[in-house]
mmCIF file of C-alpha atoms and ligand atoms in Angstrom:
data_model
loop_
_atom_site.group_PDB
_atom_site.id
_atom_site.type_symbol
_atom_site.label_atom_id
_atom_site.label_comp_id
_atom_site.label_asym_id
_atom_site.label_seq_id
_atom_site.Cartn_x
_atom_site.Cartn_y
_atom_site.Cartn_z
ATOM 1 C CA MET A 1 -5.086 21.083 17.766
ATOM 2 C CA ASN A 2 -1.770 20.387 16.624
ATOM 3 C CA ASN A 3 0.321 23.352 15.460
ATOM 4 C CA MET A 4 0.153 22.969 11.955
ATOM 5 C CA ASN A 5 3.560 24.692 11.765
ATOM 6 C CA ILE A 6 5.507 22.481 13.504
ATOM 7 C CA TYR A 7 4.746 20.620 10.561
ATOM 8 C CA GLY A 8 6.087 22.634 8.369
ATOM 9 C CA TRP A 9 2.878 24.604 7.072
ATOM 10 C CA ASN A 10 3.704 27.884 5.204
ATOM 11 C CA ASP A 11 2.478 30.055 3.338
ATOM 12 C CA HIS A 12 4.303 28.483 0.516
ATOM 13 C CA GLN A 13 2.604 25.398 1.031
ATOM 14 C CA ASN A 14 -0.804 27.534 1.694
ATOM 15 C CA GLN A 15 -0.482 28.525 -1.662
ATOM 16 C CA LEU A 16 0.022 25.232 -3.652
ATOM 17 C CA LYS A 17 -2.923 24.631 -1.975
ATOM 18 C CA GLN A 18 -4.617 27.346 -3.293
ATOM 19 C CA ARG A 19 -4.180 26.051 -6.945
ATOM 20 C CA SER A 20 -5.288 22.766 -6.217
ATOM 21 C CA ILE A 21 -9.718 22.716 -7.149
ATOM 22 C CA HIS A 22 -10.330 20.400 -3.866
ATOM 23 C CA ASN A 23 -8.846 23.755 -1.962
ATOM 24 C CA THR A 24 -11.523 24.054 0.337
ATOM 25 C CA LEU A 25 -11.436 20.807 2.140
ATOM 26 C CA SER A 26 -8.320 19.699 4.884
ATOM 27 C CA HIS A 27 -4.835 19.839 4.202
ATOM 28 C CA GLY A 28 -2.959 17.976 6.241
ATOM 29 C CA ARG A 29 0.745 15.778 6.549
ATOM 30 C CA VAL A 30 0.766 12.137 6.253
ATOM 31 C CA VAL A 31 2.577 10.675 9.244
ATOM 32 C CA VAL A 32 3.403 7.358 8.117
ATOM 33 C CA VAL A 33 1.938 4.580 5.305
ATOM 34 C CA HIS A 34 0.181 1.285 5.813
ATOM 35 C CA ARG A 35 0.337 -0.573 2.766
ATOM 36 C CA THR A 36 -3.320 1.513 1.088
ATOM 37 C CA CYS A 37 -4.018 2.976 5.102
ATOM 38 C CA TYR A 38 -2.167 6.546 4.854
ATOM 39 C CA GLU A 39 -2.047 7.898 8.429
ATOM 40 C CA VAL A 40 -2.823 11.936 8.091
ATOM 41 C CA VAL A 41 -1.985 14.755 11.091
ATOM 42 C CA ALA A 42 -3.937 17.374 10.287
ATOM 43 C CA GLY A 43 -4.330 20.712 12.637
ATOM 44 C CA ASP A 44 -8.022 19.026 14.828
ATOM 45 C CA GLY A 45 -6.231 16.017 15.072
ATOM 46 C CA LEU A 46 -4.623 12.183 13.363
ATOM 47 C CA PHE A 47 -7.137 10.778 10.856
ATOM 48 C CA GLN A 48 -6.827 7.296 8.824
ATOM 49 C CA CYS A 49 -7.687 8.383 5.240
ATOM 50 C CA GLU A 50 -7.362 6.335 1.666
ATOM 51 C CA LEU A 51 -6.639 7.329 -1.007
ATOM 52 C CA THR A 52 -9.705 7.660 -3.904
ATOM 53 C CA GLY A 53 -9.459 6.348 -6.804
ATOM 54 C CA ALA A 54 -8.581 9.291 -9.061
ATOM 55 C CA MET A 55 -5.413 9.028 -6.386
ATOM 56 C CA MET A 56 -4.519 5.894 -7.212
ATOM 57 C CA TYR A 57 -4.607 4.825 -11.102
ATOM 58 C CA GLY A 58 -2.232 6.569 -13.246
ATOM 59 C CA ARG A 59 0.183 6.748 -11.163
ATOM 60 C CA ALA A 60 3.327 5.329 -9.818
ATOM 61 C CA ASP A 61 3.990 4.197 -7.190
ATOM 62 C CA PHE A 62 6.650 6.646 -6.588
ATOM 63 C CA GLU A 63 4.057 9.095 -7.597
ATOM 64 C CA LEU A 64 1.705 7.436 -4.495
ATOM 65 C CA PRO A 65 1.617 9.882 -0.905
ATOM 66 C CA CYS A 66 4.486 8.989 0.942
ATOM 67 C CA THR A 67 5.680 10.486 4.481
ATOM 68 C CA GLY A 68 6.047 13.864 4.155
ATOM 69 C CA ASP A 69 3.608 15.120 1.938
ATOM 70 C CA TRP A 70 0.880 16.990 1.825
ATOM 71 C CA VAL A 71 -2.565 15.489 0.824
ATOM 72 C CA LEU A 72 -5.566 16.996 0.864
ATOM 73 C CA PHE A 73 -8.750 15.470 2.291
ATOM 74 C CA GLN A 74 -12.138 14.827 2.145
ATOM 75 C CA LEU A 75 -13.688 14.195 5.811
ATOM 76 C CA PHE A 76 -16.182 10.853 5.774
ATOM 77 C CA ASP A 77 -16.441 9.617 9.324
ATOM 78 C CA GLU A 78 -15.082 10.788 13.133
ATOM 79 C CA GLY A 79 -11.235 10.106 12.484
ATOM 80 C CA LYS A 80 -11.948 8.641 9.452
ATOM 81 C CA GLY A 81 -11.078 10.633 5.599
ATOM 82 C CA ILE A 82 -10.949 10.167 2.416
ATOM 83 C CA ILE A 83 -7.576 11.617 0.050
ATOM 84 C CA VAL A 84 -7.924 13.565 -3.314
ATOM 85 C CA ASP A 85 -5.297 15.354 -3.923
ATOM 86 C CA MET A 86 -1.517 16.421 -2.725
ATOM 87 C CA LEU A 87 0.982 18.924 -3.151
ATOM 88 C CA PRO A 88 3.060 19.127 -5.363
ATOM 89 C CA ARG A 89 6.568 17.657 -3.982
ATOM 90 C CA GLU A 90 9.549 19.383 -3.411
ATOM 91 C CA ARG A 91 12.672 17.992 -1.907
ATOM 92 C CA THR A 92 12.763 14.295 -1.816
ATOM 93 C CA LEU A 93 13.528 11.665 -0.907
ATOM 94 C CA TYR A 94 13.970 7.931 -2.905
ATOM 95 C CA ARG A 95 14.828 5.165 -2.176
ATOM 96 C CA ARG A 96 16.451 3.323 -5.668
ATOM 97 C CA ARG A 97 15.571 -0.250 -6.334
ATOM 98 C CA SER A 98 17.111 -0.960 -9.134
ATOM 99 C CA GLY A 99 18.750 1.343 -12.408
ATOM 100 C CA SER A 100 15.865 3.098 -13.496
ATOM 101 C CA ILE A 101 13.969 6.270 -12.078
ATOM 102 C CA ALA A 102 10.825 5.010 -12.499
ATOM 103 C CA ASP A 103 11.624 2.265 -10.100
ATOM 104 C CA ARG A 104 12.193 4.360 -7.264
ATOM 105 C CA GLN A 105 10.578 4.402 -3.924
ATOM 106 C CA ALA A 106 9.063 8.064 -2.345
ATOM 107 C CA ILE A 107 11.448 7.424 1.710
ATOM 108 C CA ALA A 108 10.055 10.883 2.501
ATOM 109 C CA ALA A 109 8.784 14.240 1.072
ATOM 110 C CA TRP A 110 8.896 18.444 1.611
ATOM 111 C CA VAL A 111 13.018 17.800 3.444
ATOM 112 C CA ASP A 112 14.565 20.222 4.561
ATOM 113 C CA LYS A 113 17.642 18.443 6.772
ATOM 114 C CA ALA A 114 18.820 15.362 6.203
ATOM 115 C CA PHE A 115 20.927 13.669 9.020
ATOM 116 C CA ILE A 116 23.680 10.880 7.914
ATOM 117 C CA VAL A 117 23.588 8.652 10.514
ATOM 118 C CA GLN A 118 26.980 6.165 11.007
ATOM 119 C CA SER A 119 27.651 4.812 14.574
ATOM 120 C CA LEU A 120 31.473 5.326 15.550
ATOM 121 C CA ASP A 121 32.261 1.272 15.211
ATOM 122 C CA ASP A 122 32.196 -0.425 12.157
ATOM 123 C CA ASN A 123 29.690 0.529 10.931
ATOM 124 C CA PHE A 124 31.875 4.058 10.158
ATOM 125 C CA ASN A 125 32.780 4.565 6.545
ATOM 126 C CA VAL A 126 33.618 8.012 5.017
ATOM 127 C CA ARG A 127 33.031 6.756 1.549
ATOM 128 C CA ARG A 128 29.919 5.667 2.404
ATOM 129 C CA ALA A 129 29.308 8.720 3.880
ATOM 130 C CA GLU A 130 30.233 10.685 0.801
ATOM 131 C CA ARG A 131 27.741 9.077 -1.028
ATOM 132 C CA PHE A 132 24.753 9.706 1.003
ATOM 133 C CA MET A 133 26.136 13.168 1.318
ATOM 134 C CA ALA A 134 26.143 13.486 -2.828
ATOM 135 C CA GLN A 135 22.663 11.576 -2.964
ATOM 136 C CA ILE A 136 20.834 14.008 -0.673
ATOM 137 C CA MET A 137 22.584 17.479 -1.987
ATOM 138 C CA GLU A 138 21.040 16.480 -5.446
ATOM 139 C CA THR A 139 18.107 16.657 -3.962
ATOM 140 C CA GLY A 140 18.289 19.943 -2.394
ATOM 141 C CA ILE A 141 18.618 18.936 0.943
ATOM 142 C CA GLU A 142 20.554 19.921 4.001
ATOM 143 C CA PRO A 143 22.972 16.764 4.476
ATOM 144 C CA MET A 144 24.785 16.946 8.045
ATOM 145 C CA LEU A 145 26.857 14.029 9.313
ATOM 146 C CA VAL A 146 25.892 11.737 12.749
ATOM 147 C CA LEU A 147 28.407 9.734 14.448
ATOM 148 C CA ASN A 148 26.228 8.223 16.926
ATOM 149 C CA LYS A 149 28.027 5.662 20.056
ATOM 150 C CA ALA A 150 30.575 8.581 20.836
ATOM 151 C CA ASP A 151 30.249 6.695 23.876
ATOM 152 C CA LEU A 152 31.710 3.498 22.177
ATOM 153 C CA ASP A 153 35.871 3.134 21.989
ATOM 154 C CA PHE A 154 36.863 5.037 19.085
ATOM 155 C CA ASP A 155 40.269 6.632 17.476
ATOM 156 C CA ARG A 156 38.579 10.220 17.798
ATOM 157 C CA GLN A 157 42.139 11.845 15.813
ATOM 158 C CA ASP A 158 41.885 8.983 13.706
ATOM 159 C CA VAL A 159 37.918 9.778 12.676
ATOM 160 C CA ASP A 160 38.774 13.896 12.662
ATOM 161 C CA ARG A 161 41.627 12.703 9.954
ATOM 162 C CA GLN A 162 39.313 10.869 8.025
ATOM 163 C CA ILE A 163 36.223 13.280 7.335
ATOM 164 C CA GLU A 164 38.517 16.451 7.366
ATOM 165 C CA HIS A 165 37.143 17.215 4.062
ATOM 166 C CA LEU A 166 33.828 16.472 4.819
ATOM 167 C CA THR A 167 33.780 19.395 8.044
ATOM 168 C CA ARG A 168 34.492 22.058 5.862
ATOM 169 C CA ARG A 169 31.912 21.597 3.320
ATOM 170 C CA ILE A 170 29.201 20.032 5.867
ATOM 171 C CA PRO A 171 28.330 19.956 9.371
ATOM 172 C CA VAL A 172 29.431 16.736 11.044
ATOM 173 C CA PHE A 173 28.311 16.651 14.931
ATOM 174 C CA PHE A 174 29.275 12.920 17.148
ATOM 175 C CA THR A 175 26.418 11.609 19.398
ATOM 176 C CA SER A 176 25.807 8.886 22.511
ATOM 177 C CA VAL A 177 22.098 8.308 23.151
ATOM 178 C CA ARG A 178 23.531 7.626 26.684
ATOM 179 C CA GLN A 179 25.036 11.119 26.842
ATOM 180 C CA PRO A 180 22.155 13.631 26.637
ATOM 181 C CA GLU A 181 24.871 16.523 26.692
ATOM 182 C CA THR A 182 25.909 15.422 22.925
ATOM 183 C CA LEU A 183 22.136 15.750 21.851
ATOM 184 C CA ILE A 184 22.337 19.637 22.537
ATOM 185 C CA ALA A 185 23.911 20.731 19.500
ATOM 186 C CA LEU A 186 21.316 18.965 17.825
ATOM 187 C CA ARG A 187 18.272 19.720 18.654
ATOM 188 C CA GLU A 188 19.345 23.513 18.503
ATOM 189 C CA TYR A 189 20.166 22.673 14.399
ATOM 190 C CA ILE A 190 16.575 21.715 13.829
ATOM 191 C CA SER A 191 14.180 24.990 13.771
ATOM 192 C CA GLU A 192 10.601 24.900 14.158
ATOM 193 C CA GLY A 193 8.367 23.583 10.766
ATOM 194 C CA GLU A 194 11.473 21.692 9.494
ATOM 195 C CA THR A 195 11.383 18.632 8.680
ATOM 196 C CA VAL A 196 14.507 16.336 9.391
ATOM 197 C CA VAL A 197 15.069 12.930 7.979
ATOM 198 C CA PHE A 198 17.204 10.876 9.585
ATOM 199 C CA VAL A 199 19.057 7.867 7.474
ATOM 200 C CA GLY A 200 21.612 5.445 6.834
ATOM 201 C CA SER A 201 22.038 1.421 7.796
ATOM 202 C CA SER A 202 19.784 -0.363 10.221
ATOM 203 C CA GLY A 203 21.457 -1.004 14.044
ATOM 204 C CA VAL A 204 22.644 2.716 13.903
ATOM 205 C CA GLY A 205 20.705 4.357 16.322
ATOM 206 C CA LYS A 206 18.991 6.575 13.618
ATOM 207 C CA SER A 207 15.314 5.245 15.910
ATOM 208 C CA SER A 208 16.512 6.184 19.734
ATOM 209 C CA LEU A 209 18.247 9.476 18.446
ATOM 210 C CA VAL A 210 15.029 10.060 17.386
ATOM 211 C CA ASN A 211 12.972 9.028 20.589
ATOM 212 C CA ALA A 212 15.815 11.107 22.269
ATOM 213 C CA LEU A 213 14.951 14.204 21.252
ATOM 214 C CA CYS A 214 11.751 13.835 20.771
ATOM 215 C CA GLY A 215 11.094 12.809 24.469
ATOM 216 C CA GLU A 216 7.766 12.991 25.772
ATOM 217 C CA SER A 217 5.872 13.814 22.687
ATOM 218 C CA LEU A 218 6.474 11.343 19.964
ATOM 219 C CA LEU A 219 3.040 9.841 20.848
ATOM 220 C CA ALA A 220 1.853 13.616 21.361
ATOM 221 C CA THR A 221 -0.760 12.667 18.510
ATOM 222 C CA SER A 222 -2.198 9.988 20.268
ATOM 223 C CA GLU A 223 -4.996 12.138 22.322
ATOM 224 C CA VAL A 224 -7.078 11.249 19.053
ATOM 225 C CA SER A 225 -8.738 8.132 19.265
ATOM 226 C CA LEU A 226 -7.807 5.888 16.722
ATOM 227 C CA SER A 227 -10.856 3.954 14.688
ATOM 228 C CA THR A 228 -9.467 0.397 12.341
ATOM 229 C CA GLY A 229 -11.590 0.598 9.945
ATOM 230 C CA LYS A 230 -11.572 -1.938 6.512
ATOM 231 C CA GLY A 231 -7.880 -1.764 4.576
ATOM 232 C CA CYS A 232 -7.093 0.396 7.786
ATOM 233 C CA HIS A 233 -5.142 -0.799 10.861
ATOM 234 C CA THR A 234 -4.402 0.600 14.132
ATOM 235 C CA SER A 235 -0.820 0.514 14.999
ATOM 236 C CA THR A 236 1.588 2.669 17.032
ATOM 237 C CA ARG A 237 4.337 3.125 14.622
ATOM 238 C CA ARG A 238 5.424 6.214 13.576
ATOM 239 C CA GLU A 239 8.053 7.778 11.086
ATOM 240 C CA MET A 240 7.078 11.585 11.532
ATOM 241 C CA VAL A 241 6.805 13.198 15.028
ATOM 242 C CA ALA A 242 7.425 16.463 16.273
ATOM 243 C CA MET A 243 9.821 17.522 18.421
ATOM 244 C CA PRO A 244 8.202 19.725 21.619
ATOM 245 C CA ASP A 245 7.788 23.746 20.463
ATOM 246 C CA SER A 246 10.159 23.146 16.780
ATOM 247 C CA GLY A 247 10.883 20.761 13.948
ATOM 248 C CA VAL A 248 9.604 17.507 12.463
ATOM 249 C CA LEU A 249 12.166 14.157 12.565
ATOM 250 C CA ILE A 250 10.821 11.123 10.073
ATOM 251 C CA ASP A 251 12.191 7.485 11.153
ATOM 252 C CA THR A 252 13.258 5.215 8.504
ATOM 253 C CA PRO A 253 14.163 2.119 7.775
ATOM 254 C CA GLY A 254 17.849 1.258 7.053
ATOM 255 C CA VAL A 255 18.376 2.512 3.086
ATOM 256 C CA ARG A 256 21.477 1.470 1.653
ATOM 257 C CA GLU A 257 21.034 3.239 -1.151
ATOM 258 C CA PHE A 258 19.101 6.562 -2.993
ATOM 259 C CA GLY A 259 21.185 6.290 -6.299
ATOM 260 C CA LEU A 260 22.154 9.369 -7.882
ATOM 261 C CA THR A 261 19.857 10.540 -10.462
ATOM 262 C CA GLU A 262 21.305 13.783 -11.866
ATOM 263 C CA GLY A 263 24.618 12.955 -11.646
ATOM 264 C CA ASP A 264 26.120 16.663 -11.947
ATOM 265 C CA PRO A 265 29.960 16.246 -11.879
ATOM 266 C CA ASP A 266 30.462 19.866 -11.939
ATOM 267 C CA LEU A 267 28.293 19.301 -7.781
ATOM 268 C CA LEU A 268 30.271 16.751 -7.060
ATOM 269 C CA ALA A 269 33.467 18.088 -8.010
ATOM 270 C CA GLU A 270 32.153 20.836 -5.254
ATOM 271 C CA MET A 271 31.489 18.611 -2.929
ATOM 272 C CA LEU A 272 34.192 16.841 -2.953
ATOM 273 C CA GLU A 273 37.075 20.169 -2.565
ATOM 274 C CA ILE A 274 37.823 18.925 -6.485
ATOM 275 C CA ALA A 275 36.558 22.013 -8.203
ATOM 276 C CA ASP A 276 38.713 24.791 -6.737
ATOM 277 C CA LEU A 277 41.488 22.363 -7.982
ATOM 278 C CA ALA A 278 40.142 21.807 -10.989
ATOM 279 C CA ALA A 279 40.180 25.974 -12.072
ATOM 280 C CA SER A 280 43.591 25.206 -12.927
ATOM 281 C CA CYS A 281 43.134 22.672 -15.641
ATOM 282 C CA ARG A 282 44.135 23.382 -18.944
ATOM 283 C CA PHE A 283 40.998 22.413 -20.434
ATOM 284 C CA ALA A 284 37.780 23.728 -19.174
ATOM 285 C CA ASP A 285 35.327 20.148 -19.991
ATOM 286 C CA CYS A 286 38.973 18.523 -18.706
ATOM 287 C CA THR A 287 37.290 15.473 -17.116
ATOM 288 C CA HIS A 288 40.782 15.073 -14.793
ATOM 289 C CA THR A 289 42.275 11.542 -15.717
ATOM 290 C CA ASP A 290 44.995 11.903 -18.107
ATOM 291 C CA GLU A 291 44.976 15.335 -19.805
ATOM 292 C CA PRO A 292 47.626 17.808 -19.881
ATOM 293 C CA ASP A 293 48.150 19.954 -16.672
ATOM 294 C CA CYS A 294 44.963 18.654 -14.806
ATOM 295 C CA GLY A 295 45.363 21.077 -11.819
ATOM 296 C CA VAL A 296 43.216 17.877 -10.327
ATOM 297 C CA LEU A 297 46.380 15.211 -11.480
ATOM 298 C CA GLN A 298 48.677 18.142 -10.414
ATOM 299 C CA ALA A 299 47.346 18.822 -7.122
ATOM 300 C CA LEU A 300 46.723 13.793 -6.282
ATOM 301 C CA GLU A 301 50.885 14.371 -7.349
ATOM 302 C CA SER A 302 52.161 16.423 -4.675
ATOM 303 C CA GLY A 303 49.436 14.934 -1.923
ATOM 304 C CA ALA A 304 47.766 17.972 -1.353
ATOM 305 C CA LEU A 305 44.346 15.997 -2.949
ATOM 306 C CA ASP A 306 43.749 12.760 -1.084
ATOM 307 C CA ARG A 307 44.089 9.608 -3.062
ATOM 308 C CA ASP A 308 40.570 8.227 -1.495
ATOM 309 C CA VAL A 309 39.151 11.420 -2.446
ATOM 310 C CA TYR A 310 40.105 11.262 -5.752
ATOM 311 C CA GLU A 311 39.341 7.811 -6.271
ATOM 312 C CA SER A 312 35.843 8.481 -4.455
ATOM 313 C CA TYR A 313 34.802 10.973 -6.818
ATOM 314 C CA LEU A 314 35.599 9.109 -10.215
ATOM 315 C CA LYS A 315 33.877 6.646 -8.562
ATOM 316 C CA LEU A 316 31.002 8.271 -7.833
ATOM 317 C CA ARG A 317 31.213 10.210 -11.380
ATOM 318 C CA ARG A 318 30.735 6.836 -13.034
ATOM 319 C CA GLU A 319 27.734 5.988 -10.938
ATOM 320 C CA ALA A 320 26.105 8.996 -12.186
ATOM 321 C CA TRP A 321 26.776 8.559 -15.544
ATOM 322 C CA HIS A 322 25.477 5.222 -16.011
ATOM 323 C CA PHE A 323 22.721 5.765 -13.641
ATOM 324 C CA SER A 324 21.728 8.889 -16.663
ATOM 325 C CA ALA A 325 23.053 6.166 -19.445
ATOM 326 C CA SER A 326 20.594 3.907 -18.623
ATOM 327 C CA GLU A 327 17.591 6.109 -18.685
ATOM 328 C CA HIS A 328 18.623 7.352 -22.036
ATOM 329 C CA GLU A 329 18.578 3.565 -23.280
ATOM 330 C CA LYS A 330 16.124 3.356 -21.745
ATOM 331 C CA ARG A 331 13.873 6.686 -23.543
ATOM 332 C CA ARG A 332 14.888 5.076 -26.058
ATOM 333 C CA LYS A 333 14.044 1.468 -26.187
ATOM 334 C CA MET A 334 10.743 3.038 -25.111
ATOM 335 C CA LYS A 335 10.285 4.828 -28.111
ATOM 336 C CA SER A 336 11.406 2.798 -30.464
ATOM 337 C CA PHE A 337 8.432 0.301 -28.834
ATOM 338 C CA THR A 338 5.997 3.281 -29.180
ATOM 339 C CA ASN A 339 6.730 4.085 -32.997
ATOM 340 C CA MET A 340 6.555 0.126 -33.531
ATOM 341 C CA VAL A 341 2.980 0.479 -31.868
ATOM 342 C CA GLU A 342 1.542 3.354 -34.463
ATOM 343 C CA GLU A 343 2.971 1.417 -37.357
ATOM 344 C CA ALA A 344 0.869 -1.305 -37.122
ATOM 345 C CA LYS A 345 -1.850 0.700 -36.171
ATOM 346 C CA ASN A 346 -1.803 2.682 -39.201
ATOM 347 C CA LYS A 347 -1.189 -0.941 -40.923
ATOM 348 C CA LYS A 348 -4.550 -1.851 -39.291
ATOM 349 C CA LEU A 349 -5.563 0.729 -40.758
ATOM 350 C CA SER A 350 -4.511 0.926 -43.854
ATOM 351 C CA LYS A 351 -6.079 -2.180 -43.880
ATOM 352 C CA PHE A 352 -9.112 -1.233 -43.844
ATOM 353 C CA VAL A 353 -9.079 1.251 -46.199
ATOM 354 C CA GLU A 354 -7.889 -1.450 -48.736
HETATM 355 N N1 GDP B 401 26.672 2.374 22.989
HETATM 356 C C1 GDP B 401 24.804 2.692 22.443
HETATM 357 N N2 GDP B 401 24.115 2.165 21.616
HETATM 358 C C2 GDP B 401 23.534 3.061 20.852
HETATM 359 C C3 GDP B 401 23.421 4.193 20.962
HETATM 360 N N3 GDP B 401 22.180 4.417 20.398
HETATM 361 C C4 GDP B 401 21.829 3.112 19.638
HETATM 362 N N4 GDP B 401 22.409 1.964 20.281
HETATM 363 C C5 GDP B 401 21.928 1.042 20.594
HETATM 364 O O1 GDP B 401 21.975 0.385 18.719
HETATM 365 C C6 GDP B 401 21.313 -0.799 18.805
HETATM 366 C C7 GDP B 401 20.534 0.064 17.353
HETATM 367 O O2 GDP B 401 20.048 0.968 18.236
HETATM 368 P P1 GDP B 401 18.512 1.621 16.745
HETATM 369 O O3 GDP B 401 18.155 3.210 17.191
HETATM 370 O O4 GDP B 401 17.009 0.512 17.222
HETATM 371 O O5 GDP B 401 19.064 1.976 15.626
HETATM 372 P P2 GDP B 401 18.318 2.372 13.360
HETATM 373 O O6 GDP B 401 18.155 0.584 13.925
HETATM 374 O O7 GDP B 401 18.993 2.933 12.826
HETATM 375 O O8 GDP B 401 17.321 2.994 14.540
HETATM 376 C C8 GDP B 401 19.527 0.089 19.592
HETATM 377 O O9 GDP B 401 20.258 -1.296 20.531
HETATM 378 C C9 GDP B 401 20.554 0.876 20.417
HETATM 379 O O10 GDP B 401 19.804 0.230 22.006
HETATM 380 C C10 GDP B 401 24.269 4.680 21.463
HETATM 381 O O11 GDP B 401 25.209 6.391 21.582
HETATM 382 N N5 GDP B 401 25.843 4.385 22.079
HETATM 383 MG MG1 MG B 402 15.109 1.830 13.598
HETATM 384 ZN ZN1 ZN B 403 41.805 18.443 -14.757
#
């Protein structure tokens, strides 16, 4: 039996389930997706599931279940099922594919914490950490920074200096999978029922960290023999694994960008510690670029605000603005297209009337 509380099931999810017309069916959580096959962990084992047609059609790619989603499924054979419904998602991480909101891919749903992993070699880049942080905070997920490969030679003082402003905002861990004692603090940061996603470039040690944190339990779900069925192939690859008596970890392949979707300038300012400085700007809608009596520009001049941090803020803000602008543009085009179709229809109709 799997304890679904470790997987994060609680009253809240149960209430959401009751609202489904399929609320008498089993619920489970998607562990990994292989094309059209969804591996689902449930109270009584692991199931290879497919989607009903109704679940598939009329949905954009990013609306289909992803790792971490809670689904309701109908059993139809030993170890097999059909997913008929999915709980409305919360705190989901999407990977952006191009400039638009629709062209994105869901990576992990129902996430509580995100470990932004960088390795203490060439990969370490504080600007990239800021970007990830902004993108993650926007989704309501709690970010932390994990600086891995601490066994390598690196200048600790220099790193500390560069991340100083982040350290005041989010927890930062220095880890090495070769030094198990460095993982204790990380493990303690994960409570029972919590879902933690690991993000960062490929090669920084995400999978190694997940393995090290899980120890033996990585394959704890293998007690149920996996049957191969049409459209479903067995694989030992898992993305979501349970930590003993704790929470679940979701490993991801290297993701470069989630993309900012809302681009709330106040949130960005808050994150990069610019908000306090902005409080003394003369104008309430100050953009902190060329206004007189701007608290941010003054801090920049006096050296109280780091120029790199300021530039990072401007860059993220610009990017978010471009994104929301292109969304507006698309909606506008969509609208005029719909109008055109309507007009064409009306024309045709009036022809018939004539
Ligand atoms: N020196 C050192 N190497 C590590 C550490 N963690 C992972 N690695 C190595 O880095 C490489 C990439 O690790 P992997 O977990 O596959 O990274 P991922 O792509 O982020 O999942 C492997 O060769 C690991 O052995 C660490 O803490 N220290
Ligand atoms: Mg990996
Ligand atoms: Zn200002």
